[in-house]
Amino acid sequence: MTVSLEFIATQLQRVLEELRQIREQLDRMGNRLEKAESRDVELGDEMTVLTGMVLRYSSEHIAWGGVQRQLKRLEERIARLEGAQPTSP
């Protein structure tokens, strides 16, 4: 069986085009993932506060206390990272 160089070149061209399309799809998916990750980071504190409010209003005092401690630890960590003294309660 003989295969011409033209046929091989056509097939390689098709493979290269499909590879380019796949790379474009991966780039788009990567961009969407980056946006989703940055949105999660931005929403993290908001979700903590909202969760705490829900717990507080539903009389979950023990759970609310845990959220308050978590926020306090975050404040202290930020203060240490900034080189400042933590605020008093």
mmCIF file with all atom_site columns, C-alpha atoms in Angstrom:
data_model
loop_
_atom_site.group_PDB
_atom_site.id
_atom_site.type_symbol
_atom_site.label_atom_id
_atom_site.label_alt_id
_atom_site.label_comp_id
_atom_site.label_asym_id
_atom_site.label_entity_id
_atom_site.label_seq_id
_atom_site.pdbx_PDB_ins_code
_atom_site.Cartn_x
_atom_site.Cartn_y
_atom_site.Cartn_z
_atom_site.occupancy
_atom_site.B_iso_or_equiv
_atom_site.pdbx_formal_charge
_atom_site.auth_seq_id
_atom_site.auth_comp_id
_atom_site.auth_asym_id
_atom_site.auth_atom_id
_atom_site.pdbx_PDB_model_num
ATOM 1  C CA . MET A 1 1  ? 0.000   0.000  0.000  1.00 0.00 ? 1  MET A CA 1
ATOM 2  C CA . THR A 1 2  ? 1.380   3.319  -1.072 1.00 0.00 ? 2  THR A CA 1
ATOM 3  C CA . VAL A 1 3  ? 0.548   6.559  0.679  1.00 0.00 ? 3  VAL A CA 1
ATOM 4  C CA . SER A 1 4  ? 1.348   9.832  -0.994 1.00 0.00 ? 4  SER A CA 1
ATOM 5  C CA . LEU A 1 5  ? 3.162   12.660 0.735  1.00 0.00 ? 5  LEU A CA 1
ATOM 6  C CA . GLU A 1 6  ? 0.218   14.921 -0.062 1.00 0.00 ? 6  GLU A CA 1
ATOM 7  C CA . PHE A 1 7  ? -2.120  12.666 1.926  1.00 0.00 ? 7  PHE A CA 1
ATOM 8  C CA . ILE A 1 8  ? 0.289   12.623 4.900  1.00 0.00 ? 8  ILE A CA 1
ATOM 9  C CA . ALA A 1 9  ? 0.669   16.407 4.734  1.00 0.00 ? 9  ALA A CA 1
ATOM 10 C CA . THR A 1 10 ? -3.111  16.852 4.686  1.00 0.00 ? 10 THR A CA 1
ATOM 11 C CA . GLN A 1 11 ? -3.522  14.573 7.683  1.00 0.00 ? 11 GLN A CA 1
ATOM 12 C CA . LEU A 1 12 ? -0.776  16.350 9.633  1.00 0.00 ? 12 LEU A CA 1
ATOM 13 C CA . GLN A 1 13 ? -2.367  19.700 8.813  1.00 0.00 ? 13 GLN A CA 1
ATOM 14 C CA . ARG A 1 14 ? -5.700  18.422 10.156 1.00 0.00 ? 14 ARG A CA 1
ATOM 15 C CA . VAL A 1 15 ? -4.031  17.153 13.330 1.00 0.00 ? 15 VAL A CA 1
ATOM 16 C CA . LEU A 1 16 ? -2.288  20.503 13.831 1.00 0.00 ? 16 LEU A CA 1
ATOM 17 C CA . GLU A 1 17 ? -5.586  22.364 13.408 1.00 0.00 ? 17 GLU A CA 1
ATOM 18 C CA . GLU A 1 18 ? -7.306  20.114 15.938 1.00 0.00 ? 18 GLU A CA 1
ATOM 19 C CA . LEU A 1 19 ? -4.393  20.617 18.356 1.00 0.00 ? 19 LEU A CA 1
ATOM 20 C CA . ARG A 1 20 ? -4.710  24.396 17.955 1.00 0.00 ? 20 ARG A CA 1
ATOM 21 C CA . GLN A 1 21 ? -8.438  24.202 18.711 1.00 0.00 ? 21 GLN A CA 1
ATOM 22 C CA . ILE A 1 22 ? -7.827  22.071 21.781 1.00 0.00 ? 22 ILE A CA 1
ATOM 23 C CA . ARG A 1 23 ? -5.192  24.514 23.045 1.00 0.00 ? 23 ARG A CA 1
ATOM 24 C CA . GLU A 1 24 ? -7.631  27.408 22.571 1.00 0.00 ? 24 GLU A CA 1
ATOM 25 C CA . GLN A 1 25 ? -10.275 25.517 24.546 1.00 0.00 ? 25 GLN A CA 1
ATOM 26 C CA . LEU A 1 26 ? -7.771  24.803 27.320 1.00 0.00 ? 26 LEU A CA 1
ATOM 27 C CA . ASP A 1 27 ? -6.777  28.471 27.448 1.00 0.00 ? 27 ASP A CA 1
ATOM 28 C CA . ARG A 1 28 ? -10.434 29.516 27.732 1.00 0.00 ? 28 ARG A CA 1
ATOM 29 C CA . MET A 1 29 ? -11.018 26.950 30.471 1.00 0.00 ? 29 MET A CA 1
ATOM 30 C CA . GLY A 1 30 ? -7.890  28.109 32.286 1.00 0.00 ? 30 GLY A CA 1
ATOM 31 C CA . ASN A 1 31 ? -9.095  31.704 32.173 1.00 0.00 ? 31 ASN A CA 1
ATOM 32 C CA . ARG A 1 32 ? -12.508 30.692 33.485 1.00 0.00 ? 32 ARG A CA 1
ATOM 33 C CA . LEU A 1 33 ? -10.868 28.711 36.292 1.00 0.00 ? 33 LEU A CA 1
ATOM 34 C CA . GLU A 1 34 ? -8.699  31.676 37.272 1.00 0.00 ? 34 GLU A CA 1
ATOM 35 C CA . LYS A 1 35 ? -11.770 33.919 37.395 1.00 0.00 ? 35 LYS A CA 1
ATOM 36 C CA . ALA A 1 36 ? -13.644 31.379 39.521 1.00 0.00 ? 36 ALA A CA 1
ATOM 37 C CA . GLU A 1 37 ? -10.706 31.013 41.918 1.00 0.00 ? 37 GLU A CA 1
ATOM 38 C CA . SER A 1 38 ? -10.328 34.770 42.322 1.00 0.00 ? 38 SER A CA 1
ATOM 39 C CA . ARG A 1 39 ? -14.071 35.094 42.909 1.00 0.00 ? 39 ARG A CA 1
ATOM 40 C CA . ASP A 1 40 ? -13.889 32.385 45.594 1.00 0.00 ? 40 ASP A CA 1
ATOM 41 C CA . VAL A 1 41 ? -11.092 34.256 47.356 1.00 0.00 ? 41 VAL A CA 1
ATOM 42 C CA . GLU A 1 42 ? -13.064 37.489 47.227 1.00 0.00 ? 42 GLU A CA 1
ATOM 43 C CA . LEU A 1 43 ? -16.210 35.834 48.537 1.00 0.00 ? 43 LEU A CA 1
ATOM 44 C CA . GLY A 1 44 ? -14.486 33.927 51.323 1.00 0.00 ? 44 GLY A CA 1
ATOM 45 C CA . ASP A 1 45 ? -14.730 36.662 53.957 1.00 0.00 ? 45 ASP A CA 1
ATOM 46 C CA . GLU A 1 46 ? -18.238 37.600 52.877 1.00 0.00 ? 46 GLU A CA 1
ATOM 47 C CA . MET A 1 47 ? -19.360 34.000 53.231 1.00 0.00 ? 47 MET A CA 1
ATOM 48 C CA . THR A 1 48 ? -17.813 33.800 56.716 1.00 0.00 ? 48 THR A CA 1
ATOM 49 C CA . VAL A 1 49 ? -19.687 36.907 57.802 1.00 0.00 ? 49 VAL A CA 1
ATOM 50 C CA . LEU A 1 50 ? -22.958 35.805 56.216 1.00 0.00 ? 50 LEU A CA 1
ATOM 51 C CA . THR A 1 51 ? -22.656 32.357 57.749 1.00 0.00 ? 51 THR A CA 1
ATOM 52 C CA . GLY A 1 52 ? -22.011 33.945 61.127 1.00 0.00 ? 52 GLY A CA 1
ATOM 53 C CA . MET A 1 53 ? -25.067 36.163 60.791 1.00 0.00 ? 53 MET A CA 1
ATOM 54 C CA . VAL A 1 54 ? -27.260 33.203 59.908 1.00 0.00 ? 54 VAL A CA 1
ATOM 55 C CA . LEU A 1 55 ? -25.916 31.245 62.866 1.00 0.00 ? 55 LEU A CA 1
ATOM 56 C CA . ARG A 1 56 ? -26.399 34.181 65.215 1.00 0.00 ? 56 ARG A CA 1
ATOM 57 C CA . TYR A 1 57 ? -29.969 34.836 64.099 1.00 0.00 ? 57 TYR A CA 1
ATOM 58 C CA . SER A 1 58 ? -30.850 31.148 64.315 1.00 0.00 ? 58 SER A CA 1
ATOM 59 C CA . SER A 1 59 ? -29.700 31.072 67.963 1.00 0.00 ? 59 SER A CA 1
ATOM 60 C CA . GLU A 1 60 ? -26.688 28.926 67.247 1.00 0.00 ? 60 GLU A CA 1
ATOM 61 C CA . HIS A 1 61 ? -24.573 30.674 69.872 1.00 0.00 ? 61 HIS A CA 1
ATOM 62 C CA . ILE A 1 62 ? -21.890 28.018 70.083 1.00 0.00 ? 62 ILE A CA 1
ATOM 63 C CA . ALA A 1 63 ? -21.387 28.017 66.321 1.00 0.00 ? 63 ALA A CA 1
ATOM 64 C CA . TRP A 1 64 ? -21.478 31.815 66.240 1.00 0.00 ? 64 TRP A CA 1
ATOM 65 C CA . GLY A 1 65 ? -18.786 31.883 68.892 1.00 0.00 ? 65 GLY A CA 1
ATOM 66 C CA . GLY A 1 66 ? -16.651 29.668 66.660 1.00 0.00 ? 66 GLY A CA 1
ATOM 67 C CA . VAL A 1 67 ? -17.082 32.068 63.769 1.00 0.00 ? 67 VAL A CA 1
ATOM 68 C CA . GLN A 1 68 ? -16.155 34.979 66.046 1.00 0.00 ? 68 GLN A CA 1
ATOM 69 C CA . ARG A 1 69 ? -12.997 33.156 67.155 1.00 0.00 ? 69 ARG A CA 1
ATOM 70 C CA . GLN A 1 70 ? -12.129 32.434 63.542 1.00 0.00 ? 70 GLN A CA 1
ATOM 71 C CA . LEU A 1 71 ? -12.520 36.112 62.643 1.00 0.00 ? 71 LEU A CA 1
ATOM 72 C CA . LYS A 1 72 ? -10.443 37.110 65.680 1.00 0.00 ? 72 LYS A CA 1
ATOM 73 C CA . ARG A 1 73 ? -7.663  34.705 64.640 1.00 0.00 ? 73 ARG A CA 1
ATOM 74 C CA . LEU A 1 74 ? -7.731  36.154 61.126 1.00 0.00 ? 74 LEU A CA 1
ATOM 75 C CA . GLU A 1 75 ? -7.517  39.691 62.495 1.00 0.00 ? 75 GLU A CA 1
ATOM 76 C CA . GLU A 1 76 ? -4.596  38.727 64.719 1.00 0.00 ? 76 GLU A CA 1
ATOM 77 C CA . ARG A 1 77 ? -2.814  37.011 61.844 1.00 0.00 ? 77 ARG A CA 1
ATOM 78 C CA . ILE A 1 78 ? -3.256  40.044 59.612 1.00 0.00 ? 78 ILE A CA 1
ATOM 79 C CA . ALA A 1 79 ? -2.010  42.280 62.403 1.00 0.00 ? 79 ALA A CA 1
ATOM 80 C CA . ARG A 1 80 ? 1.082   40.096 62.873 1.00 0.00 ? 80 ARG A CA 1
ATOM 81 C CA . LEU A 1 81 ? 1.717   40.091 59.135 1.00 0.00 ? 81 LEU A CA 1
ATOM 82 C CA . GLU A 1 82 ? 1.433   43.858 59.030 1.00 0.00 ? 82 GLU A CA 1
ATOM 83 C CA . GLY A 1 83 ? 3.763   44.137 62.001 1.00 0.00 ? 83 GLY A CA 1
ATOM 84 C CA . ALA A 1 84 ? 1.162   45.819 64.205 1.00 0.00 ? 84 ALA A CA 1
ATOM 85 C CA . GLN A 1 85 ? -0.171  44.781 67.577 1.00 0.00 ? 85 GLN A CA 1
ATOM 86 C CA . PRO A 1 86 ? -3.583  43.022 67.561 1.00 0.00 ? 86 PRO A CA 1
ATOM 87 C CA . THR A 1 87 ? -6.534  45.073 68.697 1.00 0.00 ? 87 THR A CA 1
ATOM 88 C CA . SER A 1 88 ? -7.911  44.436 72.157 1.00 0.00 ? 88 SER A CA 1
ATOM 89 C CA . PRO A 1 89 ? -11.333 42.743 72.413 1.00 0.00 ? 89 PRO A CA 1
#
